mmCIF file of C-alpha atoms and ligand atoms in Angstrom:
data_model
loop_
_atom_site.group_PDB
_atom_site.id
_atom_site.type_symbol
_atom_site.label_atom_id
_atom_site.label_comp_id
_atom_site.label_asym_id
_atom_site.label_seq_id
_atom_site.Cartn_x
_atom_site.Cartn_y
_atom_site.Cartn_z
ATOM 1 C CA UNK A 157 105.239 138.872 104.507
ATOM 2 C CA UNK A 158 102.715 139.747 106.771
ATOM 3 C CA UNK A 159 102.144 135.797 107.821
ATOM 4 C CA UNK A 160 104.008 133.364 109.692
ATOM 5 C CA UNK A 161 105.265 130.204 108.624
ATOM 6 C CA UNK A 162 103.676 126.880 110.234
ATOM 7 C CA UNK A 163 107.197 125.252 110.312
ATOM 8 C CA UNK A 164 110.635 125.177 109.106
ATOM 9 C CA UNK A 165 112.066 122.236 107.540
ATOM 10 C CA UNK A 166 116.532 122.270 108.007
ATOM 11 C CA UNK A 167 118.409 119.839 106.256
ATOM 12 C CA UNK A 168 121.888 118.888 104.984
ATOM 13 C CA UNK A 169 120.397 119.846 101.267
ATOM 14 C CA UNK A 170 118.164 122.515 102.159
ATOM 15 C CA UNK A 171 115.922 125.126 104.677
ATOM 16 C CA UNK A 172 112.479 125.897 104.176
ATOM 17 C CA UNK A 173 109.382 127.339 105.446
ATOM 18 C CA UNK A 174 105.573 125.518 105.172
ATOM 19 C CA UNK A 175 102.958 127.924 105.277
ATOM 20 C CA UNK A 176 99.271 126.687 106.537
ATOM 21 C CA UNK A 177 96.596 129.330 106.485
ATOM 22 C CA UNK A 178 93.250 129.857 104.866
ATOM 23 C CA UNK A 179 93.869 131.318 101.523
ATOM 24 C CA UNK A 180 97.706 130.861 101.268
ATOM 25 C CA UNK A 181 97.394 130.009 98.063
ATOM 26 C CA UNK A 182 96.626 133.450 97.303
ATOM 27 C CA UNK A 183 100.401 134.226 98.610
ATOM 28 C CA UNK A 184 102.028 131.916 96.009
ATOM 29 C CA UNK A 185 103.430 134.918 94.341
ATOM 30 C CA UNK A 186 104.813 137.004 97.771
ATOM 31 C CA UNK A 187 106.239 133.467 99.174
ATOM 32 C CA UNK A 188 108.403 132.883 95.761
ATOM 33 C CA UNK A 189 109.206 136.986 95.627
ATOM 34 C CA UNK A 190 110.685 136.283 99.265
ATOM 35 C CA UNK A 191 112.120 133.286 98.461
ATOM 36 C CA UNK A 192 114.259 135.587 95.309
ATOM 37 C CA UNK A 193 113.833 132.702 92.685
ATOM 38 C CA UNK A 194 113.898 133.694 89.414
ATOM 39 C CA UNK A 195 111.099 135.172 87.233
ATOM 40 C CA UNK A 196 109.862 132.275 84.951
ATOM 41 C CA UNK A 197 107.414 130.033 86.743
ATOM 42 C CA UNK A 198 106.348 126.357 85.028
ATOM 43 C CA UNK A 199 103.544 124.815 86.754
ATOM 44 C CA UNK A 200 103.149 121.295 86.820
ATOM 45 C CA UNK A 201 99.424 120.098 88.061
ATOM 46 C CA UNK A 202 96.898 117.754 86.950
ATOM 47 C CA UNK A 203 94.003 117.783 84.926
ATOM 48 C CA UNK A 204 91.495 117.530 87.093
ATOM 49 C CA UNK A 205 93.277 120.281 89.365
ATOM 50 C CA UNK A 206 94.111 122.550 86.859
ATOM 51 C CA UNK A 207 89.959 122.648 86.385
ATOM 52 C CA UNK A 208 89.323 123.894 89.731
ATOM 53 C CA UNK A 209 92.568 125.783 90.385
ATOM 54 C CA UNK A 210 94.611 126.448 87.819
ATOM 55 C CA UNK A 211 93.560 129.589 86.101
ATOM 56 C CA UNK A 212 93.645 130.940 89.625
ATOM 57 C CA UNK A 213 97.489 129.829 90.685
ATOM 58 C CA UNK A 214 98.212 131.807 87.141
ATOM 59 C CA UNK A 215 96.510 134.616 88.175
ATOM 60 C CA UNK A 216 98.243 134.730 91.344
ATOM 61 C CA UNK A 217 102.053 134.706 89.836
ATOM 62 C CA UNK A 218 100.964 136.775 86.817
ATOM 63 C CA UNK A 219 99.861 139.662 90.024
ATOM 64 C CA UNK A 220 103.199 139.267 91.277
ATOM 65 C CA UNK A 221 104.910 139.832 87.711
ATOM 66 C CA UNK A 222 105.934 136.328 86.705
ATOM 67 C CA UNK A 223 105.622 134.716 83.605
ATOM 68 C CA UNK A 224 104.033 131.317 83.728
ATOM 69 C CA UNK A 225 103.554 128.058 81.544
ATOM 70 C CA UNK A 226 101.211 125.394 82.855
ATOM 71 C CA UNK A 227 101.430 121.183 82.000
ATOM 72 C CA UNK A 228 98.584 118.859 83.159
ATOM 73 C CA UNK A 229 99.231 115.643 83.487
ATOM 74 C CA UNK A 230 96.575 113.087 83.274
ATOM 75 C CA UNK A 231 94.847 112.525 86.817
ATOM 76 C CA UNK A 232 95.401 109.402 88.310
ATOM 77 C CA UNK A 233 98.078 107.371 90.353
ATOM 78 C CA UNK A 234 99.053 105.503 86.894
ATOM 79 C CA UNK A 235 100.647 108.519 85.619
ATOM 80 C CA UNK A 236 103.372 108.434 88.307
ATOM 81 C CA UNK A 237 105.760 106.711 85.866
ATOM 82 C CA UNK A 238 108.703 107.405 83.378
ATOM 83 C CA UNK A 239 106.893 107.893 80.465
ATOM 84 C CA UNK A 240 105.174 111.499 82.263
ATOM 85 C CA UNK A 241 108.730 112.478 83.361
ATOM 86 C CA UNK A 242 109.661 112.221 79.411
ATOM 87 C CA UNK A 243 107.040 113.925 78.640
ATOM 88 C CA UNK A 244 107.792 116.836 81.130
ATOM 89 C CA UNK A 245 111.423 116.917 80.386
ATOM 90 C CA UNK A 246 110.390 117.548 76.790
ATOM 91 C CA UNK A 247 107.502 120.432 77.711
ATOM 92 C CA UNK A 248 110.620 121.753 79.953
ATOM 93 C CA UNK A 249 113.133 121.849 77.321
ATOM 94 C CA UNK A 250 111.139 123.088 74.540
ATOM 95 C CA UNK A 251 110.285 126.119 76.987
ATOM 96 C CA UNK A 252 113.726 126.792 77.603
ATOM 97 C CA UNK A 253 113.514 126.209 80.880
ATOM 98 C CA UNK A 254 116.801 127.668 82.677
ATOM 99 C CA UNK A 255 118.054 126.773 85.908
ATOM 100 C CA UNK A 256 117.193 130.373 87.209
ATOM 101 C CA UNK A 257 113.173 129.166 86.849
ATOM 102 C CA UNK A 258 111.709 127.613 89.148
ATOM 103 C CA UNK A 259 108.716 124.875 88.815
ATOM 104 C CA UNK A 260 105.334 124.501 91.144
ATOM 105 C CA UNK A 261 103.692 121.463 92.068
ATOM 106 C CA UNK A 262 99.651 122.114 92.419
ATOM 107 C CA UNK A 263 98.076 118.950 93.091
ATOM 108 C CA UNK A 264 98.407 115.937 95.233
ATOM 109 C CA UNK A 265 101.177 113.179 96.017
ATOM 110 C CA UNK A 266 101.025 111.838 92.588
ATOM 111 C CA UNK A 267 102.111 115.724 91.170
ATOM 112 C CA UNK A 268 104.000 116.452 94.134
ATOM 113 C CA UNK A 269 106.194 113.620 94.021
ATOM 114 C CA UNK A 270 106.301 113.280 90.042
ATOM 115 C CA UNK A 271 107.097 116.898 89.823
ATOM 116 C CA UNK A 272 109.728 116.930 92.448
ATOM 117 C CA UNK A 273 111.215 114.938 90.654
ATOM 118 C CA UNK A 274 111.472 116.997 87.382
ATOM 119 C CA UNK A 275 112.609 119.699 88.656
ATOM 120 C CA UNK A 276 115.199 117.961 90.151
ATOM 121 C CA UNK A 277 116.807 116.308 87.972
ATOM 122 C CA UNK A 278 116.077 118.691 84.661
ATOM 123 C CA UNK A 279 119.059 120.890 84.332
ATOM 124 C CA UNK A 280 120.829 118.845 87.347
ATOM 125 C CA UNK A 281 118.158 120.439 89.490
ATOM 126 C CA UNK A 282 116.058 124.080 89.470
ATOM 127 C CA UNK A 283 113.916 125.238 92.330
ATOM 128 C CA UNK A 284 110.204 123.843 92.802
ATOM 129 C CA UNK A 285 107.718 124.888 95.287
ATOM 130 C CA UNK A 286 105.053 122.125 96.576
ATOM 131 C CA UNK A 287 101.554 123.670 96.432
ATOM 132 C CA UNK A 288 99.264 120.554 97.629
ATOM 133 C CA UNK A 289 95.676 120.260 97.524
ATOM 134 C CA UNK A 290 94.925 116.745 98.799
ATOM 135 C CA UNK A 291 95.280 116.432 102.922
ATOM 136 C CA UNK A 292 97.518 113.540 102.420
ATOM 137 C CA UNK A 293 99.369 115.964 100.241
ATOM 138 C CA UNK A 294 99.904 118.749 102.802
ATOM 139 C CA UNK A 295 100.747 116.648 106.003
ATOM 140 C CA UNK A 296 102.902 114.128 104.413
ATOM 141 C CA UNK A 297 103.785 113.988 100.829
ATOM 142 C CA UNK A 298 104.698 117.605 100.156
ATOM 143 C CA UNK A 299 106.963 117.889 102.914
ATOM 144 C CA UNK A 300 110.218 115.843 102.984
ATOM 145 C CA UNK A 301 111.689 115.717 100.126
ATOM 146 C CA UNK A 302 110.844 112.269 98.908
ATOM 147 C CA UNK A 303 110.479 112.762 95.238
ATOM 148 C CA UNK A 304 110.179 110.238 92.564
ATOM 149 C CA UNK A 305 108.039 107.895 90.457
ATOM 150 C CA UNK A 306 106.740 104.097 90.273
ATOM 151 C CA UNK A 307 108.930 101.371 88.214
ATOM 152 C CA UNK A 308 106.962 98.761 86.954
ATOM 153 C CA UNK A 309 108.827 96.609 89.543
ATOM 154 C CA UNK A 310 107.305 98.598 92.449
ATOM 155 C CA UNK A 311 106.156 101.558 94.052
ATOM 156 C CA UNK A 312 108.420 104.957 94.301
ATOM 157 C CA UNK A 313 111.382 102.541 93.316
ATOM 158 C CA UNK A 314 112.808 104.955 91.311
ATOM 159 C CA UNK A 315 113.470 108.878 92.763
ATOM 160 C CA UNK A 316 115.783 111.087 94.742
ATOM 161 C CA UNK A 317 115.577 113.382 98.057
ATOM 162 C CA UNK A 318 115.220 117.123 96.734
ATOM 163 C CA UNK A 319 113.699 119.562 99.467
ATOM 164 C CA UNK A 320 111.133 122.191 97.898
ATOM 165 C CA UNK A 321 111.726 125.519 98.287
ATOM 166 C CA UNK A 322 108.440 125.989 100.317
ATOM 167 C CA UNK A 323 105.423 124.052 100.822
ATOM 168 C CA UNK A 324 102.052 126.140 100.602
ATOM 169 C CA UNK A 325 99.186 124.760 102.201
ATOM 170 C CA UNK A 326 95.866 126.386 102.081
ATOM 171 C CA UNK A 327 93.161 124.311 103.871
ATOM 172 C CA UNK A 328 90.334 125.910 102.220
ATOM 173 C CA UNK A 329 92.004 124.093 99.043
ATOM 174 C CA UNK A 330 90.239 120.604 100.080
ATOM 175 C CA UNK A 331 86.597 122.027 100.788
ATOM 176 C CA UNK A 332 85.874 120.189 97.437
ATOM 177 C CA UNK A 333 87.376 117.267 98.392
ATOM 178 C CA UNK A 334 85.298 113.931 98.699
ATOM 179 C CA UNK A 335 85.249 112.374 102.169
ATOM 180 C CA UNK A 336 87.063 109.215 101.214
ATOM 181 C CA UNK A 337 90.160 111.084 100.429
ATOM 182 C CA UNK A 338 90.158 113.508 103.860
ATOM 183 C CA UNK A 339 90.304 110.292 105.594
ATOM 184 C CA UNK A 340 92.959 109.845 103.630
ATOM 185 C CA UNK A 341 95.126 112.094 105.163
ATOM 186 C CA UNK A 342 93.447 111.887 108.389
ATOM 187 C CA UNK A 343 94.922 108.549 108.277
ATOM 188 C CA UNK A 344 98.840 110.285 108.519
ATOM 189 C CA UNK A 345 97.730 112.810 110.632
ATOM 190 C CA UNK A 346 96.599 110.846 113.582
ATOM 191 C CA UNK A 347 99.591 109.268 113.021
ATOM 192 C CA UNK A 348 101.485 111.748 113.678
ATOM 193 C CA UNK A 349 99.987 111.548 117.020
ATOM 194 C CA UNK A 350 100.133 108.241 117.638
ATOM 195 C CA UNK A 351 103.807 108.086 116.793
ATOM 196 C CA UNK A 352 105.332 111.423 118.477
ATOM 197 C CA UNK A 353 102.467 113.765 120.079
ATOM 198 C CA UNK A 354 100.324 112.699 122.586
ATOM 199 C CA UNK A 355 98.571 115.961 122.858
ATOM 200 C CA UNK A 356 97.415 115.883 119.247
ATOM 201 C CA UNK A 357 95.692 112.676 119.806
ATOM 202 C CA UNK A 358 93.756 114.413 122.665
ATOM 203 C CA UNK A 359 92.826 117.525 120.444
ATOM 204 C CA UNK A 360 92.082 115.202 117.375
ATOM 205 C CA UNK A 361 89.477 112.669 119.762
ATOM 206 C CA UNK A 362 87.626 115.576 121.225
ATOM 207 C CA UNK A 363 86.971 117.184 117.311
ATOM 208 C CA UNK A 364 86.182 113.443 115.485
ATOM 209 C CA UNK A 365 83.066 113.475 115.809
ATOM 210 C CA UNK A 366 83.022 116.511 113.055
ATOM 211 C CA UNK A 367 85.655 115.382 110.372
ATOM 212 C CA UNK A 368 85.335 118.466 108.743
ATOM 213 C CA UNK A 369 86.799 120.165 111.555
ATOM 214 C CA UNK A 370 89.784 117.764 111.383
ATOM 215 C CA UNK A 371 91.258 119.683 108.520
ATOM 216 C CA UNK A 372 91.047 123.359 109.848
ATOM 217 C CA UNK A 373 94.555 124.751 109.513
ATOM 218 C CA UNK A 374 96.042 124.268 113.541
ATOM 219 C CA UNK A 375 95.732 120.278 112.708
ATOM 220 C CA UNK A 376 97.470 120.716 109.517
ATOM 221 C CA UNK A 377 100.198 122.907 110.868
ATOM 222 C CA UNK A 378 100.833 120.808 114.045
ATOM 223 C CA UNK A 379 100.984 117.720 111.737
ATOM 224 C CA UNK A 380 103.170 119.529 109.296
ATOM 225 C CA UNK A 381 105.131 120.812 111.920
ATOM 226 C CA UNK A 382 105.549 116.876 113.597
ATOM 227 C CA UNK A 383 106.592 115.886 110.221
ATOM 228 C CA UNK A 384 108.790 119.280 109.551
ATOM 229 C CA UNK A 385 110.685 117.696 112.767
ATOM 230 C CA UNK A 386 111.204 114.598 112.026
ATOM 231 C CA UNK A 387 112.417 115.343 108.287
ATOM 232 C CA UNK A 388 114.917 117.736 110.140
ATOM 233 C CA UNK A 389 115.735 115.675 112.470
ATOM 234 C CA UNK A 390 117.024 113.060 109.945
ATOM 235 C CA UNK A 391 116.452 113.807 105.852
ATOM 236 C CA UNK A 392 117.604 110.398 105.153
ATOM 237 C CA UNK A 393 115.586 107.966 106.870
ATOM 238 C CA UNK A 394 118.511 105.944 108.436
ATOM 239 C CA UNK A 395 116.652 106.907 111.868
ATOM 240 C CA UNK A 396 114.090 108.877 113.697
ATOM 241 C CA UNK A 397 112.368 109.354 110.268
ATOM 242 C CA UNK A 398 111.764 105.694 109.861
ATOM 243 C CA UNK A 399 108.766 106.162 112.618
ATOM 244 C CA UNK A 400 107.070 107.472 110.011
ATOM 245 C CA UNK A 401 106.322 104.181 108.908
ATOM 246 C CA UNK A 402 103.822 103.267 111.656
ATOM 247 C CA UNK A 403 101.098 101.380 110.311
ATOM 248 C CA UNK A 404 102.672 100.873 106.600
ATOM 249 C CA UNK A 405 105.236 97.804 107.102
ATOM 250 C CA UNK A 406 101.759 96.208 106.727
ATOM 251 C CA UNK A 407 99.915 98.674 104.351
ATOM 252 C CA UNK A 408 101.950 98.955 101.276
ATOM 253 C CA UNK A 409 101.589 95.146 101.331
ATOM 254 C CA UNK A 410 97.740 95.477 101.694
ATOM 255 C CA UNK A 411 98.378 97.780 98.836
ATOM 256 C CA UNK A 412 100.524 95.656 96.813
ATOM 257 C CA UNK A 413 97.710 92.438 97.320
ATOM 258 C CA UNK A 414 94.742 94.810 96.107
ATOM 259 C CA UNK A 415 96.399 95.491 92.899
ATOM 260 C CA UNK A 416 96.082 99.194 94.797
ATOM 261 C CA UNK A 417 92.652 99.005 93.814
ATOM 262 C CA UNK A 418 90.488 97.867 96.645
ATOM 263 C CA UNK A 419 92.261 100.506 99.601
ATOM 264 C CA UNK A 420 93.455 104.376 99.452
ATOM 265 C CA UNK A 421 96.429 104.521 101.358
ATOM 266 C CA UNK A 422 95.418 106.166 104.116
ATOM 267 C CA UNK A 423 92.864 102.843 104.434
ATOM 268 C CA UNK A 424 95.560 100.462 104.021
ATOM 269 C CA UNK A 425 97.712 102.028 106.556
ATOM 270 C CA UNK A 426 94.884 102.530 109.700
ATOM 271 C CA UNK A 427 94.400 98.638 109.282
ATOM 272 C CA UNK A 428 98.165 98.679 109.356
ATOM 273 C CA UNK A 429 98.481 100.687 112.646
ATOM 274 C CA UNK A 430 96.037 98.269 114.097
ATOM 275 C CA UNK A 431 98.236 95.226 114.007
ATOM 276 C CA UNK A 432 101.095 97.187 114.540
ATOM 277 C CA UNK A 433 99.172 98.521 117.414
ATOM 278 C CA UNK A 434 98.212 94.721 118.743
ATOM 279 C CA UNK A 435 102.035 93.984 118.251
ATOM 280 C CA UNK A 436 102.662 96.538 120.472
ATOM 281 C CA UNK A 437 99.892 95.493 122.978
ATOM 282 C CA UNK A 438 101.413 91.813 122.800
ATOM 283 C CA UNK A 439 104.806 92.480 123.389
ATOM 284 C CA UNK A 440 103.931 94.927 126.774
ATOM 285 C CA UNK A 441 104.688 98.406 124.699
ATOM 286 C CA UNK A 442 101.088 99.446 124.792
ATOM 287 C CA UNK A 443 98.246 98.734 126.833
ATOM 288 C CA UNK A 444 94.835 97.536 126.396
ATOM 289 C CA UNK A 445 93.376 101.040 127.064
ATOM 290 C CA UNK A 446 95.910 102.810 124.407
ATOM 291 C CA UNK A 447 95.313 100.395 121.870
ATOM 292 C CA UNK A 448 91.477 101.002 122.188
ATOM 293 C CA UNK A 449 91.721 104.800 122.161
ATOM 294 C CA UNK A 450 93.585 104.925 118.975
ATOM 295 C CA UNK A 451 91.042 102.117 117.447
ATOM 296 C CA UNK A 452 88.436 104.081 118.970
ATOM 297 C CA UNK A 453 90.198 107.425 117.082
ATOM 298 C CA UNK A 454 90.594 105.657 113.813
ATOM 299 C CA UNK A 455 87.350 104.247 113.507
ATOM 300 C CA UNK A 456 85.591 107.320 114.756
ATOM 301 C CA UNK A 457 87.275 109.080 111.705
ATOM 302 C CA UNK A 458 85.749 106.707 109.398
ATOM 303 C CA UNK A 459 89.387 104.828 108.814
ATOM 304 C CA UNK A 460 88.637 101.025 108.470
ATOM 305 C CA UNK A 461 89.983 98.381 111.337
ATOM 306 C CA UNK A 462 89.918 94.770 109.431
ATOM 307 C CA UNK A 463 91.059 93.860 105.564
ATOM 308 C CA UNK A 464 89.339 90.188 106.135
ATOM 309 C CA UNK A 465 89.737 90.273 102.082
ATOM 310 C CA UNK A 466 93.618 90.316 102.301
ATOM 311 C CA UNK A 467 95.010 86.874 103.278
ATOM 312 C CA UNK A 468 97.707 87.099 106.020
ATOM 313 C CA UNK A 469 100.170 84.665 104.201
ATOM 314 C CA UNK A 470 100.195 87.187 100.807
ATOM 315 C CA UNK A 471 100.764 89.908 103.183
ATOM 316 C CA UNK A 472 103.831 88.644 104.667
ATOM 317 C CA UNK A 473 105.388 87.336 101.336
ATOM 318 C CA UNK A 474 104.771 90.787 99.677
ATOM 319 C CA UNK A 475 106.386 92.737 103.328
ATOM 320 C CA UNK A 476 109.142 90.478 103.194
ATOM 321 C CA UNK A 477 110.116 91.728 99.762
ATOM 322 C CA UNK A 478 108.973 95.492 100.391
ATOM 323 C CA UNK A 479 111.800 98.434 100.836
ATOM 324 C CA UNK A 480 111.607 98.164 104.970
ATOM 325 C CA UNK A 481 113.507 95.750 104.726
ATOM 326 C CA UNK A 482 117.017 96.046 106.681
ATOM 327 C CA UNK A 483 119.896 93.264 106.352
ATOM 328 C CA UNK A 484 117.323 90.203 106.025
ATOM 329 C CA UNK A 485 115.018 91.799 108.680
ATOM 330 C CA UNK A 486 111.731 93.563 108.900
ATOM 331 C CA UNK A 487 111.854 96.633 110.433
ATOM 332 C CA UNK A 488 108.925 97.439 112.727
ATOM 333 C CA UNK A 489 107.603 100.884 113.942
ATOM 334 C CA UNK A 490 105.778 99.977 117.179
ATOM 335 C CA UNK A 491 104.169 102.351 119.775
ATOM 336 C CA UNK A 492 105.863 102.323 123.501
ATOM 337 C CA UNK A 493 102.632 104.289 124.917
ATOM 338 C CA UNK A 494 100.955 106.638 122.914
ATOM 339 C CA UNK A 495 102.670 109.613 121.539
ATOM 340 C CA UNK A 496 106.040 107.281 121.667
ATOM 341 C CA UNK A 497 106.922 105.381 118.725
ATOM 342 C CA UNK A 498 109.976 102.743 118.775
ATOM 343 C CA UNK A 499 111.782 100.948 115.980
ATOM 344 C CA UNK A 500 111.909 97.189 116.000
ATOM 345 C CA UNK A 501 113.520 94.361 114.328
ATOM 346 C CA UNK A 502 112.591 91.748 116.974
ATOM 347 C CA UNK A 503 108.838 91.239 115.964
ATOM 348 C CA UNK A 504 108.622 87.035 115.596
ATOM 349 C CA UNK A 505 106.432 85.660 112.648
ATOM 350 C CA UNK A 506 104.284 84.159 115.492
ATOM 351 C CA UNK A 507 103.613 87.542 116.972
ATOM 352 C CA UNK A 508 102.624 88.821 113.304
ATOM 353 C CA UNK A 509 100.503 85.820 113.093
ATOM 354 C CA UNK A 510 98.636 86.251 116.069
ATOM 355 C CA UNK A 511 98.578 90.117 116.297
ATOM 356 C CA UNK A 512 97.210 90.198 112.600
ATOM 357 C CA UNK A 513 94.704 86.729 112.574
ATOM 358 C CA UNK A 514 91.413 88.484 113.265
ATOM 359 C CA UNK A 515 92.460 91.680 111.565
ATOM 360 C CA UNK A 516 93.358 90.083 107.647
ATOM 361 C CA UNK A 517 91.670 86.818 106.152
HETATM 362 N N1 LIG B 738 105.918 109.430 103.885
HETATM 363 C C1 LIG B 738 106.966 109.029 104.715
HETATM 364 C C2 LIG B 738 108.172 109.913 104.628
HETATM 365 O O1 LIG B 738 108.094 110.983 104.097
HETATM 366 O O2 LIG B 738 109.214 109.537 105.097
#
């Protein structure tokens, strides 16, 4: 291949390569030919995706001499559920799918995750390849191995960890992509920063004033290549890859109050990484300067500071019944200077009260 990968994911279940470069969806079919796996591809996208790229992804594989089959879900954040696994099991299975096939996930974390899934548990697992085309989708959900679906009880309750065989980014994939959802995954990617790379939050401040230029491919491999790290670093989330969390102890529950109506994720979690930030501030992690430059970096990016809408007392019901929770505790992700994220579990209801009283209603 005659281009490099952006990072390498290494875990206890599996290696692999991201690749971020202007028209890399183009080498869909050369990146599975390396990769030696198998000769039947199944593509699993949504509707709305398969519009703009589908025909072309088929195009691509056909070129390199696979056979293909294509399923579209419906489009939309409701289809993440049981019922669309069924349904792909069954599309699967009538296809005689074999465990020498291999599926590919074009779309965003709703497909990614949701597809992930499928592959990995149809036939007790067969190879899948993440192709995203939402931001969020290429610095965070795609890479990581978090794969899995909603339970009417909750969000991503149900799943497994099952590393793709390669994620394939191609920036020029979200030139059609409304503003709302870059910020998005802007939202993630100055996290990234914030949590473990000072020098990205210097590079992303002196480009915000241009979002556009936010999303060329260097941000999206250094933030793939943070998040490649951490992943590496530990697959499980029993430590470092916890950090990730910065910002969403608080916004899944802004999430969860909305009915996930009102806030896109990436929305919820920059007014999480504000009082997280405060926290921070309050207990002497952070000073007043830091937390200003990365409210200064998230608001400059369009990313909202304040959910006066969301009362404080629903948030901390719904966080106190959330996932983060460790042994009776809330667990924390707080920055110790910028570029230096710690894990707490010492973070007093009073210093969630006042860190978060001017920020929800
Ligand atoms: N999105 C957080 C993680 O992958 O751990």
């Amino acid at each position: 291949m005659n281009f490099e990968s952006a990072a390498s994911v290494k875990t206890a279940s599996g290696n692999y390569d991201i690749f971020v470069h202007d028209q890399a969806i183009e080498n869909v079919g050369e990146i599975c030919r390396a990769l030696d796996i198998g000769n039947h591809a199944f593509i699993i996208t949504d509707t709305e995706i398969n519009k703009i790229f589908g025909e072309q992804l088929v195009s691509i594989l056909s070129q390199a001499g696979y056979t293909t089959k294509l399923y579209a879900i419906n489009a939309g954040e409701d289809q993440k559920n049981l019922e669309t696994v069924e349904h792909l099991y069954n599309w699967l299975l009538k296809n005689h799918v074999e465990r020498s096939d291999f599926v590919i996930c074009l779309g965003g974390g709703v497909v990614t995750d949701l597809g992930g899934y499928v592959a990995a548990t149809t036939l007790r697992g067969i190879p899948f390849l993440h192709v995203p085309t939402t931001l969020l989708g290429m610095v965070d959900a795609a890479i990581g191995g978090k794969t899995g679906v909603d339970h009417q009880l909750g969000k991503n309750l149900i799943g497994a960890f099952a590393q793709p065989a390669a994620v394939v980014s191609d920036p020029q994939l979200l030139s059609t992509l409304p503003i709302r959802q870059i910020r998005d995954g802007l939202a993630e990617l100055i996290k990234h920063g914030l949590i473990l790379d000072k020098d990205l939050v210097d590079l992303l401040e002196k480009s915000s004033s241009n979002l556009r230029s936010l999303i060329e491919p260097h941000f999206i491999a250094k933030s793939s290549s943070i998040k490649a790290g951490i992943v590496s670093a530990d697959e499980r989330e029993s430590s470092k890859r916890m950090l990730l969390n910065y910002g969403h102890t608080v916004g899944h529950a802004i999430e969860a109050c909305t009915g996930y109506q009102t806030y896109r994720h990436g929305e919820a979690v920059a007014v999480g990484m504000h009082i997280a930030g405060k926290i921070s501030h309050q207990l002497g992690l952070l000073s007043e300067e830091e937390l200003n430059r990365q409210q200064h970096l998230i608001t400059s990016c369009g990313l909202p500071s304040e959910a006066s809408d969301v009362y404080l007392d629903d948030v901390l019901k719904t966080m106190r019944s959330d996932k983060k929770m460790y042994q009776g505790t809330l667990s924390w992700i707080l920055l110790n200077g910028i570029g230096n994220a710690i894990i707490s579990r010492n973070v007093s209801e009073a210093t969630f009260r006042s860190a978060a009283e001017t920020i929800l209603g």
